[in-house]
Coordinates of C-alpha atoms and ligand atoms in Angstrom, one line a residue:
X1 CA -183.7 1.2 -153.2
X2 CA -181.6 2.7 -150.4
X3 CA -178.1 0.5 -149.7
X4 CA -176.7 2.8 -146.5
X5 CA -177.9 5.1 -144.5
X6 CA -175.4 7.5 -142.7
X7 CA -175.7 9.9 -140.0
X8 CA -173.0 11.8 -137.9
X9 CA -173.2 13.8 -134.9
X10 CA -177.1 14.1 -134.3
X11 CA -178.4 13.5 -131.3
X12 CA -177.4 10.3 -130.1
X13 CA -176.1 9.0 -133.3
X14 CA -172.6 10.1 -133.2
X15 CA -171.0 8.3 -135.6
X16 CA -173.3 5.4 -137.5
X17 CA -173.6 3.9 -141.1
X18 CA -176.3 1.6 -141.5
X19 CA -176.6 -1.0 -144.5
X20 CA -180.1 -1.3 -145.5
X21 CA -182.3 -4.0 -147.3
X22 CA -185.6 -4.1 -148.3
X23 CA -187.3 -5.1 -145.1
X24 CA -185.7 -2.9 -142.3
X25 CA -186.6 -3.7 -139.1
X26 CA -185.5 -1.1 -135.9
X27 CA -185.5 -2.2 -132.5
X28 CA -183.3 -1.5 -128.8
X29 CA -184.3 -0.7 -125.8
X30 CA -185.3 2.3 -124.6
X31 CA -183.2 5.5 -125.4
X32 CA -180.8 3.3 -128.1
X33 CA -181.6 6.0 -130.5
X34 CA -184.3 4.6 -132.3
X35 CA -186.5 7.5 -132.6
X36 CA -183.5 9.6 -133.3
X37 CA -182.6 7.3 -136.1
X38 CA -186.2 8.2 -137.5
X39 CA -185.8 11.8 -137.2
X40 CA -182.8 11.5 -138.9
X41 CA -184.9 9.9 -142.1
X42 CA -187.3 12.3 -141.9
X43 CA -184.6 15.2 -141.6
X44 CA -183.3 14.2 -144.8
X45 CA -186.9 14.1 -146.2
X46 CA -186.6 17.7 -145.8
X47 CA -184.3 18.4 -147.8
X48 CA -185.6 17.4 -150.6
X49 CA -189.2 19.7 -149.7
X50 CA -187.1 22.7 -148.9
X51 CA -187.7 22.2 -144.8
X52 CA -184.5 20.9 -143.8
X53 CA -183.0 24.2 -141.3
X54 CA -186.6 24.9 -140.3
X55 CA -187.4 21.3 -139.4
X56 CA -184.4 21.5 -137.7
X57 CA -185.4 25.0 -135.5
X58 CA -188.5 23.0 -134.9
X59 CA -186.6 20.5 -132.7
X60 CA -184.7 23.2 -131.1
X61 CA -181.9 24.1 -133.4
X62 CA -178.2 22.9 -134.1
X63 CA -177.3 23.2 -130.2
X64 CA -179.9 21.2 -129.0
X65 CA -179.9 19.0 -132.1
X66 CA -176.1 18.4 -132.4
X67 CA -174.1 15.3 -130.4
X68 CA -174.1 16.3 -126.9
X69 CA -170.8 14.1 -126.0
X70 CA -166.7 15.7 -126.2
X71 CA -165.5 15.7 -129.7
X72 CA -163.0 13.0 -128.4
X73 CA -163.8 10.4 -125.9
X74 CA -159.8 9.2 -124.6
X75 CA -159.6 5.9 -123.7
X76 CA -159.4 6.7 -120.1
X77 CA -162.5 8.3 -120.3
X78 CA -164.1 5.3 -121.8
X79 CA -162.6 2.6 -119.0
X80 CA -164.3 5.4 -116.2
X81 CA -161.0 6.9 -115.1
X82 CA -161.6 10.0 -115.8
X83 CA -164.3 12.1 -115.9
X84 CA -165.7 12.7 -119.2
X85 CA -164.7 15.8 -120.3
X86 CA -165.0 18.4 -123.4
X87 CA -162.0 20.5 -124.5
X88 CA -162.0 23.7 -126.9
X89 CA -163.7 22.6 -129.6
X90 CA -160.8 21.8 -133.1
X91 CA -163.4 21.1 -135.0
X92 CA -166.1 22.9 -137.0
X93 CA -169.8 22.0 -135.8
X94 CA -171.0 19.7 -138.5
X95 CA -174.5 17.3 -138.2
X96 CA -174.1 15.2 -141.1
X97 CA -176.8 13.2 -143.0
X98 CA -176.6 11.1 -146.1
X99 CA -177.4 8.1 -147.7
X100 CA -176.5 6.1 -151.0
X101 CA -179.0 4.3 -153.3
X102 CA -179.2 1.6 -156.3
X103 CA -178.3 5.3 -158.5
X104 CA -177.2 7.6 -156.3
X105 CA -176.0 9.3 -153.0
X106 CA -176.4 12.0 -151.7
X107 CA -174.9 13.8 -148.1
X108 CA -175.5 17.4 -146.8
X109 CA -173.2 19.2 -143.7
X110 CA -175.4 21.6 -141.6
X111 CA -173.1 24.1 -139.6
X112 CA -173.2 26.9 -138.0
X113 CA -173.0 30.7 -139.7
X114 CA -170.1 33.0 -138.8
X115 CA -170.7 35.4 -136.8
X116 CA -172.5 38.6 -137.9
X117 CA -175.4 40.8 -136.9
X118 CA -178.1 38.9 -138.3
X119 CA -180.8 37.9 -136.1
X120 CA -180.8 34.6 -137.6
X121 CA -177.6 34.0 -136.3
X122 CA -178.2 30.7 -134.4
X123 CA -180.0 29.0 -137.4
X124 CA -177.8 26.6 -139.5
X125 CA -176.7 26.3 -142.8
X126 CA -176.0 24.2 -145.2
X127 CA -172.2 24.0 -145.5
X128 CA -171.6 21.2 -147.9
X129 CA -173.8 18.9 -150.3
X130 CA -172.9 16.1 -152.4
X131 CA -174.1 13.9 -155.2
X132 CA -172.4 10.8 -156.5
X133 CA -173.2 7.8 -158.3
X134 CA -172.3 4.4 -156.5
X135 CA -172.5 3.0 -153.2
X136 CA -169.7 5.8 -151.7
X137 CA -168.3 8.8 -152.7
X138 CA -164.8 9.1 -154.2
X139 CA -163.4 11.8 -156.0
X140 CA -164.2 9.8 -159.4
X141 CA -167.9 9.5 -158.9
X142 CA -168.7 13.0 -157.6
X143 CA -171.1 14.3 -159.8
X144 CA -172.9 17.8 -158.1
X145 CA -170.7 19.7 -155.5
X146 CA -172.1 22.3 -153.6
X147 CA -169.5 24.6 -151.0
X148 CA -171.6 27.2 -149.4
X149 CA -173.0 29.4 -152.0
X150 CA -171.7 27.6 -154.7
X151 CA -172.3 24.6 -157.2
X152 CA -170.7 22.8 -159.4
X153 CA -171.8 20.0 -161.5
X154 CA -169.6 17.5 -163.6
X155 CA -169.8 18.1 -167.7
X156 CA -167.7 15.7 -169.3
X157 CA -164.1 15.6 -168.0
X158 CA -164.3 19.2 -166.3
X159 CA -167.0 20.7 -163.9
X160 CA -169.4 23.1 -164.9
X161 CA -170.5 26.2 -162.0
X162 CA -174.5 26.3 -162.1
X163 CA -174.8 28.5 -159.4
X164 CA -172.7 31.3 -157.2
X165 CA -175.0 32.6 -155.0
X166 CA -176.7 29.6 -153.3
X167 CA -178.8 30.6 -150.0
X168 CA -177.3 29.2 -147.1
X169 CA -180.5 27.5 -145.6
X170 CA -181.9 26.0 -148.8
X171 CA -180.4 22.8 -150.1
X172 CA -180.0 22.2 -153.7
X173 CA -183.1 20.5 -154.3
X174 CA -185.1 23.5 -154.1
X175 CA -182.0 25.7 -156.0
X176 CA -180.9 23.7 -158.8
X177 CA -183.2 21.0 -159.9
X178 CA -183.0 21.7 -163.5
X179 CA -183.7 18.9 -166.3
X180 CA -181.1 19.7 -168.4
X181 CA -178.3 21.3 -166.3
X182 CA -178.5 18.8 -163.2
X183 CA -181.1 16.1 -164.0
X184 CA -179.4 13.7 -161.2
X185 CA -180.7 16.7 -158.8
X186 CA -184.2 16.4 -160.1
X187 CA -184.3 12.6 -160.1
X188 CA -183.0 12.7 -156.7
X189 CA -185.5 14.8 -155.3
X190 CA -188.5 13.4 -156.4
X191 CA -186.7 9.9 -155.2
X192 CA -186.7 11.6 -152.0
X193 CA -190.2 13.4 -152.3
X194 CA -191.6 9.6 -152.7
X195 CA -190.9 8.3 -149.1
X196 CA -193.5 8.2 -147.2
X197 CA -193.4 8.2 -143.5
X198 CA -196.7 6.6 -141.2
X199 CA -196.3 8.2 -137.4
X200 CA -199.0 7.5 -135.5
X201 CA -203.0 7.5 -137.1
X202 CA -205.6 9.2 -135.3
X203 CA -208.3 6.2 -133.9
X204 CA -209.7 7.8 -131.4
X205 CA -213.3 8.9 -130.9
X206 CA -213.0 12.3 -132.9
X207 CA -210.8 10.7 -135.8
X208 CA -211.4 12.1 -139.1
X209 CA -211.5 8.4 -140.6
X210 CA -214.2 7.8 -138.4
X211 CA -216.4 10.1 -140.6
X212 CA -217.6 9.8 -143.8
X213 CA -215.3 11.7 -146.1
X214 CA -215.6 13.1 -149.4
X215 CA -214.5 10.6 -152.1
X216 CA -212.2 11.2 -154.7
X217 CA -209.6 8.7 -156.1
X218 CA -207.4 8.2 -153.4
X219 CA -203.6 6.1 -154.3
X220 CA -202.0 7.0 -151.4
X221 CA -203.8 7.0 -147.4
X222 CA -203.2 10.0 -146.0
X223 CA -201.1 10.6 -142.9
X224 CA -204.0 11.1 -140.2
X225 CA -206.1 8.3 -142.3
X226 CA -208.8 11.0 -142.7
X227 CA -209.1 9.7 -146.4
X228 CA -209.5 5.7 -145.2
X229 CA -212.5 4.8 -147.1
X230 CA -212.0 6.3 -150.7
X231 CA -208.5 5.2 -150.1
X232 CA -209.8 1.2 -149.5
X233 CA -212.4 1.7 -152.5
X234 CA -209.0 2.7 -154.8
X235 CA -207.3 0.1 -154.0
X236 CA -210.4 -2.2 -154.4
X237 CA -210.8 -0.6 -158.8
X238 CA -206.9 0.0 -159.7
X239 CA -205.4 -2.3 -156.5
X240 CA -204.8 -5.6 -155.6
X241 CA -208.4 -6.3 -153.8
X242 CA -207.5 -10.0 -153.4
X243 CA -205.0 -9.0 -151.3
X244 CA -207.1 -6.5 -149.4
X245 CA -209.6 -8.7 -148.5
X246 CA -206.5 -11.8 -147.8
X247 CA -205.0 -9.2 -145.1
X248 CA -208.9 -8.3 -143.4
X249 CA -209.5 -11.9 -143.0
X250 CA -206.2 -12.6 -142.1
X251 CA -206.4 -10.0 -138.8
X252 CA -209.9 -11.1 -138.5
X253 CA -211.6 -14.2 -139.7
X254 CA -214.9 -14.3 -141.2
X255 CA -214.8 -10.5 -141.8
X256 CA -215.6 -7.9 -144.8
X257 CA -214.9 -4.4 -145.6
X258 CA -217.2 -2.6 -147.9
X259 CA -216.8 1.1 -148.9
X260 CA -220.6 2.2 -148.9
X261 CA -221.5 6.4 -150.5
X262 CA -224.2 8.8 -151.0
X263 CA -223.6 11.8 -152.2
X264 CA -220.0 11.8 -153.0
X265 CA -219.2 10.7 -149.1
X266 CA -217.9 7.6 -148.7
X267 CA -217.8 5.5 -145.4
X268 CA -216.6 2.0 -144.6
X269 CA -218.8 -1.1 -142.9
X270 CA -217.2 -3.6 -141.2
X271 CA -219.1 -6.9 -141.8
X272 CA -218.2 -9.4 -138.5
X273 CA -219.9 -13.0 -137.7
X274 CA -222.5 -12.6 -135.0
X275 CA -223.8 -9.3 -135.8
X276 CA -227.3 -8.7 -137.9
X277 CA -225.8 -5.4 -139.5
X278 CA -222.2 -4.1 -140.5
X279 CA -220.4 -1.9 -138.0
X280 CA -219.3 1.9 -139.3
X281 CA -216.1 3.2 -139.1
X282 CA -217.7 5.3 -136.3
X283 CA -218.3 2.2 -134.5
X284 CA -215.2 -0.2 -134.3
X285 CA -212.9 -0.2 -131.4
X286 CA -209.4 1.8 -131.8
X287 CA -207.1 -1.1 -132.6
X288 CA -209.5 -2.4 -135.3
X289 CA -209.4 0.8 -136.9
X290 CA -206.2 1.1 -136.6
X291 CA -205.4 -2.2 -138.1
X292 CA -208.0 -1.2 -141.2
X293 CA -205.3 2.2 -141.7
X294 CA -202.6 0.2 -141.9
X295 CA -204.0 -2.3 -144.3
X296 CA -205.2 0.3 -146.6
X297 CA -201.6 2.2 -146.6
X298 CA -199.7 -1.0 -146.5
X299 CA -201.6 -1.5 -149.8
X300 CA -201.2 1.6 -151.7
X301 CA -201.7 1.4 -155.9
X302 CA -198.5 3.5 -155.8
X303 CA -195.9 2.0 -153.6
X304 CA -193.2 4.8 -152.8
X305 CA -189.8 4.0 -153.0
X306 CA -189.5 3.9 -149.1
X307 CA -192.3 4.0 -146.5
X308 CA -191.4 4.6 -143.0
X309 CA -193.8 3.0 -140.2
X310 CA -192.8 4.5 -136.5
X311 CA -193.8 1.8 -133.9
X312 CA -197.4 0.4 -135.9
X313 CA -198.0 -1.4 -133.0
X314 CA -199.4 1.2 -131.0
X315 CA -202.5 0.6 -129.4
X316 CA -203.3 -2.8 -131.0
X317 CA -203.3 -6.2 -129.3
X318 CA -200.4 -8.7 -129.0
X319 CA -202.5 -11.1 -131.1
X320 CA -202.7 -8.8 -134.0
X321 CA -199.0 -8.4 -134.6
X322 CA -198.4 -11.7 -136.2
X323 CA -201.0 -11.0 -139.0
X324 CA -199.2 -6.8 -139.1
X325 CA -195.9 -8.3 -139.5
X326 CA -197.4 -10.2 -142.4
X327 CA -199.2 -7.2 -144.2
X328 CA -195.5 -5.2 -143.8
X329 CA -193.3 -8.6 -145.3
X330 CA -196.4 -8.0 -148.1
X331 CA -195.6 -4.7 -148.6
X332 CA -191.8 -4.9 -148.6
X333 CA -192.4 -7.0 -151.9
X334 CA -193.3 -4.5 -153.8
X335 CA -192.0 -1.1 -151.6
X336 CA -188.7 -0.7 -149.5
X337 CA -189.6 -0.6 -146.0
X338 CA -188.2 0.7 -142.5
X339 CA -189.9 -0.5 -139.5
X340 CA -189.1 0.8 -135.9
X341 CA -190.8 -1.2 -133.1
X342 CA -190.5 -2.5 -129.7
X343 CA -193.3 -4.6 -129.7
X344 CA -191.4 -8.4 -129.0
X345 CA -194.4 -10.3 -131.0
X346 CA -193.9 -7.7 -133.9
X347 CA -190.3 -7.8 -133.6
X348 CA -190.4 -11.9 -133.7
X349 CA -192.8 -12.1 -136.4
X350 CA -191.1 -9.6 -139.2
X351 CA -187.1 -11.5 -138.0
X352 CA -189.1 -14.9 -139.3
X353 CA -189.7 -12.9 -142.6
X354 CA -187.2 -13.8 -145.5
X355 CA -184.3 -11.1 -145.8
X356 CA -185.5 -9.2 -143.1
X357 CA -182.4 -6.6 -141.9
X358 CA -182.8 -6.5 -138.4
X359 CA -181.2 -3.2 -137.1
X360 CA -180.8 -3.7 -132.9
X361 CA -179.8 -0.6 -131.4
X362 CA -177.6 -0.4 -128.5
X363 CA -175.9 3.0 -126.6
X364 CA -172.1 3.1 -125.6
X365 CA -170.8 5.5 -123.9
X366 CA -174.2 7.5 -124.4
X367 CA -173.7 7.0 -128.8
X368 CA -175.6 4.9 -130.6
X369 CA -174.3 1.7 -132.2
X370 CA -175.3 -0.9 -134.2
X371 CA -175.2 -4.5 -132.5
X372 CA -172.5 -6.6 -133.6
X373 CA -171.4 -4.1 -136.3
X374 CA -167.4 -4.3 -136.2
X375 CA -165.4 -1.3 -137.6
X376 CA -164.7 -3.5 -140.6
X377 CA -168.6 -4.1 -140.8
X378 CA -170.0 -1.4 -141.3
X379 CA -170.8 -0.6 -145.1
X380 CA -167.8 1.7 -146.7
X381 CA -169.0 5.4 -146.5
X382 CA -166.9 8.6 -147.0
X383 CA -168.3 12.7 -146.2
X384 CA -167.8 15.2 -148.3
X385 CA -164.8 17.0 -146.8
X386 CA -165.7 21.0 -145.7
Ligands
ATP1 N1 -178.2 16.2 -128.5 C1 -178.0 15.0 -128.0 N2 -176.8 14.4 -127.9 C2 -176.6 13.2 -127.4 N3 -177.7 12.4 -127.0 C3 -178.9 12.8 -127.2 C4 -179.2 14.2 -127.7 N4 -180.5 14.3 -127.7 C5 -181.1 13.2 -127.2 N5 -180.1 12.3 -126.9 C6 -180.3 10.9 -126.4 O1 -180.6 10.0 -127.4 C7 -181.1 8.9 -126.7 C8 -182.0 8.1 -127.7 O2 -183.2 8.7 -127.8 P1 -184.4 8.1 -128.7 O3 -185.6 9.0 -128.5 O4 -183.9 7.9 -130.1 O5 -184.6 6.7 -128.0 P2 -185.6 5.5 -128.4 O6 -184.7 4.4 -128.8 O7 -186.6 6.0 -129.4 O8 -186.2 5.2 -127.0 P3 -187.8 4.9 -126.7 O9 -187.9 3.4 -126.9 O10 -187.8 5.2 -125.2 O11 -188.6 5.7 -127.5 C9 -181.8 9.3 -125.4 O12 -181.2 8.7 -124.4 C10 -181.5 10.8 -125.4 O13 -181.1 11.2 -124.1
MG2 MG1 -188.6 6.5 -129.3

């Protein structure tokens, strides 16, 4: 389970460490930086699948990517006296990202290149990478160092070099994941490979999950839901299916979901009070499908160690989010979970949830901050110096 999250200089997130519990919940108004915070996440997803500098070209590189703000905000700018203003910039560019678990943490620097000829020149790279074991780095618990091109691991009371000529946009998941010579790598990695994030399913007319869909066992839904039906049949063999059918009648009373197949294609039927046949996936409005997706994910034989929903409440009806905010507190038994929502219904239903860490977002001075987060509050957290 992940204790902190920490991000520094992205976007709107200047400067922000975040303690985390099982049940995360994300709200603020509009523009506090809540989407940003989920980039963040899935930024440091990346690393971990080798994507980390092109995910980051995808959203427009390090300029468009990096705090926008001065390096220093002076008091007087802050009160409104003066205009804010940048200087020369002191310091290196440097978009930080990290995070520290019940094993491990783990924090990369992304900077810019020096200048030279290459026609790569604007794309980032990865100056600095750290593993440690415990909540915060120190120099005691430092156990993988990587400066540039080179890293270092810690064998006994001395440090072993594993590898001199590191390339600049690949972090050292994808370089030095070895069993033997840097197993916390490798167990970090597929730690990280494991979240899974849920954006937005496809319920419209031309969805894929409205279609019947070749079956295979299915543990884990999908991100576009295409796989819904073979997905709901695998929970309902190696699953929970009590639970399953608890959360259908719980959205909707007095209904069924059956997984119906011929020919290796599977389909759902919704069974509903007051009809003479069951509905077909093809048939049932956008939020019920919807709701079905979510069900089936929320339920997954093979809980990750972190899922990721982004706003679930799209497109369904107020109603519904009491029963969703129920299905998620289920899932947070068994999975670690990070919610971002401005649905008020949602919002209210998951705060009533035992141990739910509600994470209210507010801007200052155009950064992100955490509400009622003192200086003192926030959990301890050190970078790995450049
Ligand atoms: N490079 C940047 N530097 C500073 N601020 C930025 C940068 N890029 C975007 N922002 C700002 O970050 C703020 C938060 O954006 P974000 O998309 O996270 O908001 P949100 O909480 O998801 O809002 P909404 O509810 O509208 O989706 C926006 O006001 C945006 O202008
Ligand atoms: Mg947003």
């Amino acid at each position: 389970m992940l204790s902190t999250l920490a991000i520094a200089h992205y976007r709107s997130l200047h400067d922000l460490v975040v303690p985390m519990g099982r049940l995360n919940l994300v709200t603020g108004a509009n523009g506090s930086g809540k989407s940003n915070l989920y980039r963040a996440l899935r930024l440091l997803a990346e690393t971990a699948q080798g994507g980390v500098v092109p995910a980051l070209a995808r959203e427009g590189g390090l300029r468009s990517t990096l705090w926008a703000g001065p390096e220093e905000l002076s008091a007087r700018m802050q009160r409104g006296e003066v205009p804010v203003q940048g200087a020369a910039r002191q310091k290196a560019v440097s978009l930080r990202l990290g995070f520290a678990g019940d094993e491990f943490g783990y924090a990369i620097d992304l900077g810019l290149p020096p200048p030279s000829l290459s026609a790569f020149s604007l794309d980032p790279e990865i100056k600095r990478e750290a593993i440690w074991s415990g909540p915060f780095l120190r120099a005691s618990n430092l156990l993988v160092d990587r400066r540039g091109a080179s890293a270092r691991v810690r064998d006994g009371r001395g440090w072993r070099v594993v590898a001199e000529h590191l390339n600049a946009y690949e972090s050292l998941y994808g370089q030095i994941a070895d069993p033997v010579g840097a197993p916390e790598v490798l167990s970090l990695r597929e730690t990280i490979r494991g979240w899974r994030f849920y954006d937005h399913f496809r319920a419209d007319g031309d969805s894929p999950a409205r279609l019947p869909q070749l079956g295979t066992r299915t543990p884990v839904l999908s991100h576009d839901g295409r796989d819904l039906a073979a997905a709901w049949q695998t929970i309902v063999e190696i699953g929970d299916p009590q639970a399953l059918h608890a959360a259908v009648t719980d959205a909707f009373p007095g209904a069924r979901v059956d997984v119906v197949g011929a020919d290796g294609r599977f389909s759902l039927e919704f069974s509903q009070h007051g009809l003479l046949r069951p509905l077909s996936a093809a048939e049932l409005s956008d939020g019920t499908l919807r709701y079905l997706l979510w069900i089936a994910a929320l339920h997954t034989p093979r809980p990750p160690p972190l899922m990721v929903l982004n706003e679930p409440e799209t497109s369904l009806h107020p109603d519904l989010l009491p029963a969703l905010a129920r299905l998620i507190a289920h899932a947070a038994r068994r999975t670690q979970v990070w919610v971002v929502s401005h649905a008020t219904r949602l919002i209210a239903a998951l705060e009533q949830e035992p141990g739910c860490n509600t994470l209210r977002l507010e801007k200052a001075m155009s950064r992100t901050t955490l509400a009622g987060q003192g200086l003192l509050d926030a959990p301890a957290w050190h970078w790995p110096e450049r």
